[in-house]
Amino acid sequence: MGKKLQFTELDQYLFGQGTNYDIYRKLGAHPDTQNRKKGVYFAVWAPNAQAVSVVGEFNEWDTEKNPMKKVGPIGVYETFVPGAKIGQLYKFYITGAHGEELYKADPYANAAEMRPGTASRITDITNYKWKDDTWMKNRENFDPDTSAMSIYEVHPGSWMKHPQTAEDEDGFYSYRELAPKLAQYVKKMGYTHVELMGIAEHPFDGSWGYQVTGYYAPTSRYGTPQDFKYLVDYLHRQKIGIILDWVPAHFPKDAHGLANFDGTAVYEHADPRQGEHPDWGTKIYNYGRPEVKNFLIANALYWVEECHVDGLRVDAVASMLYLDYGKKDGEWIANKYGGNKNLEAIEFFKHLNTVVLGRNHGTVMIAEESTAWPMVTGKAEDDGLGFSLKWNMGWMNDFLEYMKLDPYFRKFNHNKMTFSMTYAYSEKYVLVLSHDEVVHLKCSMLEKMPGELDDKFKNLKAGYTFMFGHPGKKLLFMGQDFGQLREWSEARELDWYLLGEENHQKLQQYVSDLLHIYRKYPALYGADNDPSAFEWINANDGDRSIFSFVRKSPTGRNNILIVCNFTPVARPDYRVGVPKKKQYKLIMDEQGLLPKGKVFKAEKKNCDNREFSFAYPLEAYGVGVFTY
């Protein structure tokens, strides 16, 4: 048999263009048979190295046994090691541009050693037998613009843990153990998608996975790449979508990682004013370099095409778009027009989103972007960035500021809850209450609420009802749906024991009711981007801190009217104006779902500047969800 795997001239050409989208099938470590010998093919890009060899358990880490040969001008080195086996650890030993001796983990490795070890591990990603054909076929027709999306954000290492023992001091659930437990919970609650944090390999638990060293390796904390695929496969068979956090904004300076890879700046900019984040102590990618863009875009495709994930939530987009992000004068370099926009990052996003979404219909690319940058979800050909959705950080900040207030002061801040509707259609949004809001002394969602414990629960229910009625997809971080009391910590599991208490049980059931109503009624999701499908009934009732609005269904059937009272004052004679002289059926109140529902007939009585209205008793912190 002749050579099977090699880095061909075509590979080199495409890599130099930044368009070798399957490059992870060549670079890295891949089991192969060459000249009738079984072994492993290794390839690495180290353009300015003087020499490269591969060291590992197959050669006693001897730097001279397996030198690699440079192929072509682009700086890729390759070799075949007969007898190297799946499961063995390895690194690249690089003699750097200035004679440095560097031991580097494989940037394209598909598995890594469990931290604190830093070596890469040989594995075979081609041998998983998928069983999610139905999901993958249906996914092609998924349209985020008109579909329900309620996302459960999960940090797998702290969602649930085994009791910690001397042998198992982390107590992590494996991907395979997590699969049925997570699927069961998500289905019971009614979420449509899970968003997983910290899946790509990272050295430090406390970074929550936002400082990545192994972009192509599902973290070994919870098992192998096959185990990770099993988790995705299992969720798909339970009709649950899966989104991953993805971090193309920066990378850590760890000695075994991408920084200074061959003794020179390979993945990052050489000038620290372009290549470093002073606040984060991390390196910034050089988005103008084709091979670097290729590394990242192929990585997005690896997760979506090789691992079947349904979308990526792209972290820290703003830090990529602005050259002066988190920097003082003198710490950054302007673009060629003298401005602060990172033109190369803009081009990168357009390229990334066009390729990922163009090749994988029905997947989503979600931007975590915290500024008013225009057209984040606009089409690339119209000079947008091409994302499917954008996190609505403005809504989140205003909503939390309002909810934290003593109810007496809410009347002076009424516009915090209405302002988001002035820009609700400028982008395609996800309303988020994410992990970022319940760490670093920000308090858990329940503890942010004012008043005694009972009041906290009532406030939170009213707040969640408002959120689920507001246009935009939904995201809740784990623990928020049952009223976690403590702030989140990656080091311990959620306080599931709280579900032994009635208040927490009732909140969990209430959120589940909201999730099920949200999915049942297209009025709440089918026209999120259509301004004519939302209408305030009364946006100005600041004195009573009551909000009322309607969401219209794309078909005109089963429209929804929502009323939320954000004070502890009951309004037994509350009257609400309505669009039509119809019957309005109360399907949910502050106690939860009403299986039978209660019908109110609109009468010809002027209210809220409308001809028709009906009266019903609105409780303290009460809500009403009606269909008509």
XYZ file of C-alpha atoms in Angstrom:
628
model
C 0.000 0.000 0.000
C 1.267 3.461 -0.837
C 0.982 6.559 1.302
C -2.545 7.237 2.382
C -2.323 10.444 4.351
C -0.095 13.276 3.234
C -0.206 17.054 3.092
C -0.607 17.570 -0.657
C 0.120 20.590 -2.831
C -3.620 21.251 -3.006
C -3.807 21.158 0.815
C -0.973 23.675 0.971
C -2.596 25.951 -1.587
C -6.008 25.951 0.143
C -4.429 26.409 3.590
C -2.521 29.423 2.247
C -5.844 30.800 0.968
C -7.578 30.139 4.311
C -10.122 27.814 2.671
C -8.938 24.279 3.545
C -12.139 23.660 5.517
C -11.419 19.996 6.320
C -7.838 20.667 7.375
C -8.394 18.933 10.714
C -8.485 15.650 8.790
C -4.830 16.234 7.800
C -3.176 18.352 10.505
C -2.986 16.708 13.918
C -2.608 12.976 14.602
C -4.479 10.376 12.532
C -4.271 6.564 12.695
C -3.168 5.309 9.269
C -1.568 2.387 7.464
C 1.481 3.138 5.318
C 3.688 0.570 3.574
C 1.562 -2.140 5.215
C 2.425 -0.871 8.688
C -0.158 0.407 11.134
C 0.724 3.603 12.907
C -0.120 7.290 13.134
C 0.337 10.158 10.677
C 1.336 13.455 12.340
C 1.282 16.922 10.772
C 1.791 20.383 12.273
C 2.100 23.952 10.985
C 5.209 25.682 12.368
C 6.289 28.121 9.637
C 9.372 29.575 11.333
C 10.690 26.488 13.122
C 14.271 25.341 12.481
C 13.225 21.724 13.050
C 10.267 19.719 14.392
C 9.961 16.189 15.749
C 7.142 14.314 17.405
C 7.720 12.863 20.875
C 5.458 10.626 22.916
C 4.798 7.362 24.677
C 5.599 5.496 21.433
C 9.251 6.673 21.455
C 10.035 7.293 25.158
C 9.705 11.056 24.483
C 12.977 10.910 22.560
C 13.407 14.117 20.543
C 15.604 12.443 17.905
C 13.605 9.296 17.077
C 10.850 10.778 14.909
C 11.966 13.933 13.092
C 9.334 15.515 10.849
C 9.837 16.601 7.264
C 8.912 20.055 6.002
C 6.496 19.907 3.058
C 6.268 22.911 0.765
C 6.905 26.573 1.468
C 3.974 27.091 3.864
C 5.725 25.522 6.849
C 3.821 22.286 7.463
C 5.827 19.358 8.897
C 4.682 15.745 8.622
C 5.782 12.214 9.504
C 4.361 8.714 9.878
C 5.220 6.773 13.060
C 4.733 3.013 12.661
C 3.523 1.328 15.853
C 2.118 4.511 17.460
C -1.301 3.683 18.930
C -4.624 5.207 19.885
C -4.533 6.365 23.509
C -0.841 7.281 23.574
C 0.265 10.766 24.634
C 2.401 13.006 22.420
C 3.723 16.530 21.845
C 5.635 18.338 19.144
C 9.246 19.156 19.986
C 10.040 22.355 18.112
C 13.430 23.987 17.644
C 12.217 27.562 17.382
C 13.260 30.360 15.043
C 15.874 31.551 17.553
C 16.952 28.109 18.695
C 14.376 27.829 21.530
C 13.405 24.324 22.664
C 9.629 24.147 22.755
C 7.336 21.275 23.735
C 3.933 22.084 22.259
C 0.576 20.332 22.471
C -0.961 19.670 19.058
C -3.216 22.602 18.006
C -5.322 20.147 15.972
C -5.365 17.316 18.550
C -8.764 15.662 19.000
C -8.065 14.577 22.576
C -5.871 15.763 25.426
C -4.433 14.550 28.685
C -6.471 15.274 31.831
C -5.308 18.496 33.486
C -2.838 19.291 35.035
C -1.144 17.221 32.271
C -0.747 19.125 28.995
C 0.073 16.490 26.347
C -2.149 15.612 23.393
C -3.616 12.120 23.036
C -3.898 10.043 19.855
C -7.482 9.140 19.046
C -9.616 8.143 16.052
C -12.499 10.479 15.295
C -13.732 8.516 12.276
C -15.200 5.481 14.029
C -18.331 6.795 15.769
C -21.627 5.340 14.451
C -24.236 8.104 14.545
C -27.901 7.331 15.169
C -29.346 10.843 14.809
C -30.257 10.730 11.099
C -33.841 11.892 11.689
C -32.696 14.930 13.652
C -30.005 15.844 11.113
C -32.479 15.579 8.232
C -35.099 17.685 10.018
C -32.462 20.209 11.042
C -32.026 21.316 7.432
C -35.520 22.853 7.602
C -35.053 24.552 10.987
C -35.502 28.326 10.673
C -34.471 30.273 13.786
C -36.550 33.255 12.583
C -39.840 31.399 12.932
C -39.058 28.609 15.428
C -39.215 28.408 19.208
C -35.807 28.505 20.885
C -35.554 28.276 24.660
C -31.978 27.550 25.661
C -30.785 25.946 28.909
C -27.205 27.112 29.539
C -25.195 24.417 31.316
C -21.694 24.083 32.739
C -21.376 20.262 32.686
C -18.799 20.023 35.485
C -21.048 21.743 38.028
C -24.582 20.912 36.900
C -24.560 17.700 38.913
C -21.666 15.908 40.597
C -20.908 12.510 42.080
C -20.010 12.573 45.771
C -16.315 13.471 45.795
C -13.944 10.726 46.986
C -10.181 10.253 47.251
C -10.186 8.388 43.908
C -12.558 10.854 42.257
C -11.849 14.264 43.716
C -13.652 16.123 40.895
C -16.882 14.126 40.985
C -17.549 14.931 37.312
C -20.301 13.154 35.423
C -18.942 11.704 32.190
C -20.483 12.748 28.871
C -22.245 9.368 28.773
C -23.629 9.725 32.306
C -24.688 13.300 31.641
C -26.618 12.429 28.457
C -29.716 10.689 29.921
C -29.870 12.874 33.052
C -29.609 16.142 31.147
C -32.034 15.019 28.443
C -34.590 13.961 31.039
C -34.395 17.319 32.831
C -34.518 19.402 29.654
C -37.526 17.481 28.324
C -39.380 17.682 31.622
C -38.830 21.433 31.817
C -39.605 22.097 28.144
C -36.401 23.708 26.824
C -35.642 23.254 23.120
C -31.826 23.540 23.268
C -28.912 23.036 25.627
C -25.936 25.385 25.456
C -22.790 23.825 26.910
C -19.964 25.873 28.399
C -16.341 24.808 28.486
C -16.303 21.847 26.096
C -13.093 22.655 24.169
C -10.005 21.582 26.165
C -8.740 24.173 28.665
C -6.121 23.950 31.418
C -7.805 25.938 34.217
C -11.249 25.070 35.659
C -11.703 28.625 36.894
C -11.670 29.961 33.319
C -14.959 28.020 32.753
C -13.517 27.027 29.393
C -13.064 30.552 28.043
C -9.276 30.161 27.783
C -8.886 27.327 25.316
C -5.733 25.348 24.519
C -7.332 22.448 22.603
C -9.798 23.838 20.076
C -10.375 20.479 18.380
C -10.498 18.385 21.570
C -13.630 17.904 23.715
C -12.284 18.277 27.262
C -11.011 15.040 28.806
C -12.605 16.050 32.129
C -15.746 14.194 31.044
C -14.377 11.545 28.671
C -13.291 10.933 25.089
C -14.358 12.528 21.773
C -16.532 9.427 21.174
C -18.186 9.993 24.556
C -18.866 13.609 23.614
C -20.415 12.514 20.304
C -22.577 10.067 22.258
C -23.913 13.001 24.325
C -24.785 14.993 21.177
C -26.291 11.908 19.545
C -28.375 11.104 22.634
C -29.747 14.652 22.951
C -30.638 14.648 19.255
C -32.550 11.398 19.599
C -34.503 13.062 22.419
C -35.265 15.981 20.032
C -33.000 18.410 21.911
C -30.668 20.788 20.064
C -27.133 21.455 21.289
C -25.163 24.703 21.076
C -21.541 25.127 22.177
C -19.736 28.149 23.521
C -16.922 28.967 21.118
C -14.012 31.310 21.812
C -12.228 32.712 18.733
C -11.482 36.032 20.480
C -8.319 35.142 22.380
C -6.187 32.326 23.798
C -4.032 31.853 26.913
C -0.263 32.178 27.121
C 0.308 28.669 28.556
C 3.693 27.317 27.476
C 2.202 24.224 25.809
C -0.425 26.227 23.904
C -0.623 28.332 20.744
C 1.313 31.354 22.037
C 4.699 31.894 20.410
C 4.218 28.517 18.782
C 7.479 28.157 16.879
C 9.412 30.842 18.742
C 7.558 33.523 16.767
C 4.015 34.893 16.717
C 2.242 32.285 14.575
C -1.396 32.487 15.714
C -1.221 35.930 17.360
C -0.073 39.370 16.185
C 3.614 39.998 16.936
C 2.992 43.579 18.138
C 1.514 43.409 21.670
C -0.663 46.442 20.824
C -2.468 44.171 18.358
C -1.716 40.772 19.872
C -2.497 41.071 23.592
C -5.457 41.830 25.867
C -3.994 43.784 28.792
C -7.121 43.142 30.931
C -7.321 39.403 30.320
C -3.620 38.528 30.059
C -4.319 36.614 26.838
C -3.226 36.662 23.197
C -5.338 37.982 20.307
C -5.533 36.009 17.056
C -4.142 37.486 13.846
C -7.359 37.440 11.792
C -5.524 38.720 8.731
C -3.404 35.600 8.408
C -5.098 33.032 6.120
C -3.799 29.966 8.004
C -5.095 31.383 11.312
C -8.513 32.118 9.836
C -8.441 28.595 8.407
C -7.642 27.125 11.859
C -10.685 28.870 13.376
C -13.222 28.426 10.556
C -12.335 24.738 10.154
C -12.698 24.438 13.929
C -16.259 25.798 13.803
C -16.965 23.282 11.027
C -15.359 20.494 13.088
C -17.884 20.996 15.900
C -20.854 21.398 13.538
C -20.041 18.773 10.883
C -17.871 16.231 12.688
C -19.604 16.465 16.105
C -23.122 17.327 14.814
C -23.631 20.332 17.127
C -26.468 22.610 16.043
C -24.827 25.959 16.553
C -22.105 28.014 18.187
C -22.480 30.903 20.577
C -19.475 33.070 19.770
C -17.946 34.588 22.888
C -16.631 38.168 23.271
C -17.444 39.365 19.737
C -17.075 43.028 20.744
C -13.475 42.422 21.844
C -12.737 41.263 18.287
C -14.546 44.065 16.472
C -12.870 46.987 18.256
C -9.090 47.419 18.098
C -9.171 49.534 21.280
C -11.379 47.140 23.286
C -10.241 47.252 26.932
C -7.189 49.290 25.961
C -5.883 52.732 26.868
C -4.322 55.247 24.471
C -0.994 53.957 23.229
C -2.027 50.325 23.801
C -3.615 49.851 20.376
C -3.012 50.544 16.687
C -5.623 52.164 14.450
C -6.712 50.544 11.176
C -5.563 51.884 7.802
C -8.337 54.488 7.855
C -7.315 55.709 11.313
C -10.364 54.107 12.988
C -10.869 51.593 15.803
C -12.682 48.920 13.778
C -10.821 45.644 13.299
C -11.307 45.257 9.557
C -9.713 41.791 9.533
C -12.048 40.514 12.267
C -15.082 41.891 10.380
C -13.967 40.023 7.262
C -13.348 36.910 9.383
C -16.926 36.942 10.758
C -18.457 37.337 7.307
C -16.356 34.440 6.006
C -17.042 32.266 9.054
C -20.813 32.728 9.149
C -21.268 32.422 5.386
C -19.367 29.130 5.295
C -20.805 27.527 8.451
C -24.436 28.473 7.758
C -24.107 27.975 3.991
C -22.814 24.415 4.384
C -25.106 23.486 7.296
C -28.684 24.661 6.796
C -30.647 24.919 10.018
C -27.650 25.574 12.282
C -27.235 28.853 14.160
C -24.363 31.233 14.833
C -25.064 33.419 17.870
C -23.049 36.534 18.728
C -22.363 37.588 22.294
C -21.884 41.215 21.343
C -22.312 43.903 23.983
C -22.258 47.149 21.956
C -24.512 48.813 19.394
C -22.438 47.563 16.451
C -24.866 47.669 13.482
C -26.066 44.656 11.452
C -24.562 41.900 13.589
C -27.371 39.670 12.316
C -27.503 41.386 8.923
C -26.543 39.406 5.813
C -22.842 39.462 4.921
C -23.667 40.563 1.350
C -25.472 43.626 2.793
C -22.352 44.398 4.861
C -23.716 42.708 7.996
C -21.675 40.214 10.023
C -23.948 37.317 9.072
C -24.860 35.938 12.519
C -28.213 34.186 13.000
C -28.886 35.743 16.399
C -27.371 38.172 18.898
C -27.483 38.173 22.699
C -29.568 41.144 23.877
C -27.299 42.565 26.585
C -29.139 45.894 26.675
C -32.441 44.220 27.543
C -30.700 42.086 30.161
C -29.095 45.081 31.916
C -32.290 47.149 31.958
C -34.430 44.193 33.056
C -32.143 43.323 35.973
C -31.795 46.961 37.080
C -35.595 47.215 37.184
C -36.162 43.879 38.909
C -33.653 44.673 41.691
C -35.565 47.822 42.678
C -37.840 48.059 45.685
C -41.334 48.025 44.106
C -41.942 51.566 45.398
C -39.158 52.914 43.150
C -40.191 51.004 40.049
C -42.656 53.695 39.025
C -39.727 56.080 38.487
C -37.942 53.507 36.285
C -40.864 52.274 34.212
C -39.030 52.945 30.930
C -36.347 50.370 31.794
C -38.885 47.692 30.872
C -40.241 49.417 27.757
C -37.040 50.872 26.242
C -35.915 47.583 24.663
C -38.946 47.657 22.349
C -37.544 50.800 20.680
C -34.689 48.717 19.206
C -36.166 45.197 19.378
C -36.166 44.840 15.586
C -32.700 46.244 14.841
C -31.238 42.726 15.263
C -32.496 39.166 15.734
C -32.192 38.758 19.485
C -31.870 36.191 22.235
C -32.973 37.428 25.674
C -30.379 36.087 28.084
C -30.044 35.600 31.813
C -26.681 33.841 31.576
C -23.946 32.569 33.900
C -22.338 36.034 33.766
C -25.232 37.488 35.788
C -24.929 35.097 38.746
C -21.190 35.196 39.577
C -18.605 37.600 41.049
C -20.843 38.890 43.868
C -23.709 39.685 41.497
C -26.018 37.332 43.520
C -28.184 34.524 42.188
C -31.298 35.511 40.225
C -33.543 34.915 43.262
C -31.300 36.906 45.624
C -31.354 39.906 43.271
C -35.085 40.267 43.913
C -36.279 42.739 46.588
C -38.215 41.914 49.744
C -38.665 38.903 52.010
C -38.167 35.403 50.597
C -41.844 35.015 49.570
C -41.713 38.321 47.718
C -38.501 37.275 45.947
C -40.257 34.253 44.449
C -43.261 36.344 43.355
C -41.004 38.988 41.776
C -39.049 36.385 39.881
C -42.195 34.716 38.521
C -43.507 38.072 37.270
C -40.099 38.858 35.760
C -39.839 35.536 33.937
C -43.389 35.959 32.604
C -42.461 39.360 31.167
C -39.320 37.849 29.622
C -41.201 34.977 27.971
C -43.739 37.420 26.553
C -41.120 39.811 25.148
C -39.975 39.240 21.533
C -36.715 37.275 21.211
C -35.442 33.753 21.812
C -34.866 32.801 25.481
C -31.860 31.650 27.505
C -31.707 30.759 31.203
C -28.608 29.583 33.036
C -28.893 26.394 35.078
C -30.263 26.883 38.594
C -32.272 29.978 37.725
C -35.350 27.909 36.952
C -35.703 26.622 40.534
C -34.348 29.597 42.475
C -30.738 28.672 43.278
C -29.900 30.798 46.366
C -26.118 30.818 46.229
C -24.096 32.313 43.405
C -22.871 29.814 40.857
C -19.436 28.262 41.397
C -17.752 25.912 38.921
C -16.381 23.948 41.889
C -19.688 22.560 43.245
C -22.944 21.220 41.873
C -26.198 23.181 41.869
C -28.137 23.158 45.148
C -30.623 20.536 43.989
C -31.618 19.869 47.627
C -33.585 23.143 47.494
C -36.226 21.268 45.491
C -37.194 19.661 48.794
C -38.805 23.023 49.646
C -42.220 23.995 48.330
C -41.257 27.491 47.138
C -38.460 26.178 44.929
C -40.611 23.335 43.593
C -43.371 25.780 42.704
C -40.956 28.141 40.934
C -39.523 25.249 38.929
C -43.024 24.141 37.917
C -43.905 27.733 37.020
C -40.880 28.096 34.723
C -41.752 24.745 33.156
C -45.295 26.040 32.537
C -43.846 29.138 30.838
C -41.547 26.999 28.687
C -44.425 24.776 27.589
C -46.742 27.706 26.822
C -43.921 29.391 24.893
C -43.493 26.324 22.661
C -47.224 25.719 22.278
C -48.212 29.164 20.979
C -46.526 30.464 17.782
C -47.623 33.973 18.814
C -44.746 33.891 21.331
C -42.012 32.949 18.841
C -43.219 32.779 15.231
C -42.913 36.490 14.444
C -40.114 37.675 16.741
C -38.729 39.901 13.987
C -42.027 41.378 12.790
C -42.830 44.750 14.422
C -46.531 44.415 13.539
C -46.772 41.228 15.652
C -46.189 43.096 18.951
C -48.441 45.776 20.387
C -48.425 47.581 23.717
C -51.863 47.765 25.312
C -50.478 50.055 27.999
C -46.772 50.868 28.186
C -47.332 53.959 30.372
C -48.963 52.632 33.535
C -45.908 53.622 35.589
C -47.856 54.698 38.667
C -49.167 51.167 39.149
C -46.078 49.463 37.582
C -48.305 47.327 35.360
C -47.391 46.360 31.795
C -49.838 44.962 29.234
C -49.158 43.950 25.647
C -50.212 41.520 22.934
C -48.212 39.090 20.783
C -49.870 38.198 17.500
C -49.593 34.790 15.906
C -48.399 34.540 12.279
C -51.693 32.803 11.421
C -53.895 35.184 13.436
C -55.185 32.295 15.594
C -54.401 32.061 19.311
C -52.976 35.512 19.833
C -51.680 36.191 23.339
C -52.399 39.019 25.788
C -50.037 39.406 28.757
C -50.452 41.524 31.887
C -47.754 41.818 34.586
C -48.064 43.610 37.919
C -44.694 44.509 39.475
C -45.953 45.764 42.853
C -47.272 44.000 45.966
C -50.592 45.874 45.545
C -53.557 43.776 44.401
C -55.931 45.417 41.874
C -59.254 43.587 42.384
C -60.981 45.865 39.839
C -58.226 45.901 37.218
C -59.441 46.646 33.698
C -57.438 46.044 30.532
C -58.102 47.431 27.063
C -58.194 44.866 24.253
C -57.822 44.992 20.462
C -61.094 43.245 19.635
C -64.510 42.401 21.015
C -63.665 38.756 21.605
C -63.515 36.214 24.401
C -60.218 36.178 26.301
C -59.232 32.930 27.956
C -56.923 33.095 30.978
C -54.480 30.167 30.493
C -51.903 31.103 33.154
C -51.687 33.295 36.221
C -49.122 33.789 39.025
C -49.964 30.292 40.324
C -49.080 28.679 36.982
C -50.939 26.920 34.213
C -54.758 26.811 34.409
C -55.796 23.549 32.729
C -59.428 24.644 32.359
C -58.820 28.334 31.784
C -61.274 31.074 32.653
C -63.064 33.097 29.986
C -63.539 36.894 30.106
C -65.775 38.626 27.576
C -64.701 42.015 26.236
C -67.349 44.694 26.578
C -67.757 48.069 24.958
C -66.036 50.129 27.657
C -63.252 52.542 26.911
C -59.913 51.670 28.574
C -56.235 52.106 27.638
C -57.413 54.263 24.693
C -59.311 51.298 23.280
C -62.996 50.831 22.593
C -63.233 47.392 24.212
C -61.979 46.071 27.563
C -62.666 43.589 30.315
C -62.115 43.563 34.059
C -60.524 40.859 36.152
C -58.861 40.701 39.570
C -55.068 41.248 39.287
C -53.238 39.917 42.334
C -50.211 41.439 44.049
C -47.252 40.624 41.741
C -49.953 39.013 39.609
C -49.737 38.056 35.975
C -52.287 37.088 33.369
C -51.620 35.214 30.140
C -54.696 35.135 27.895
C -55.351 33.637 24.465
C -57.809 35.150 22.013
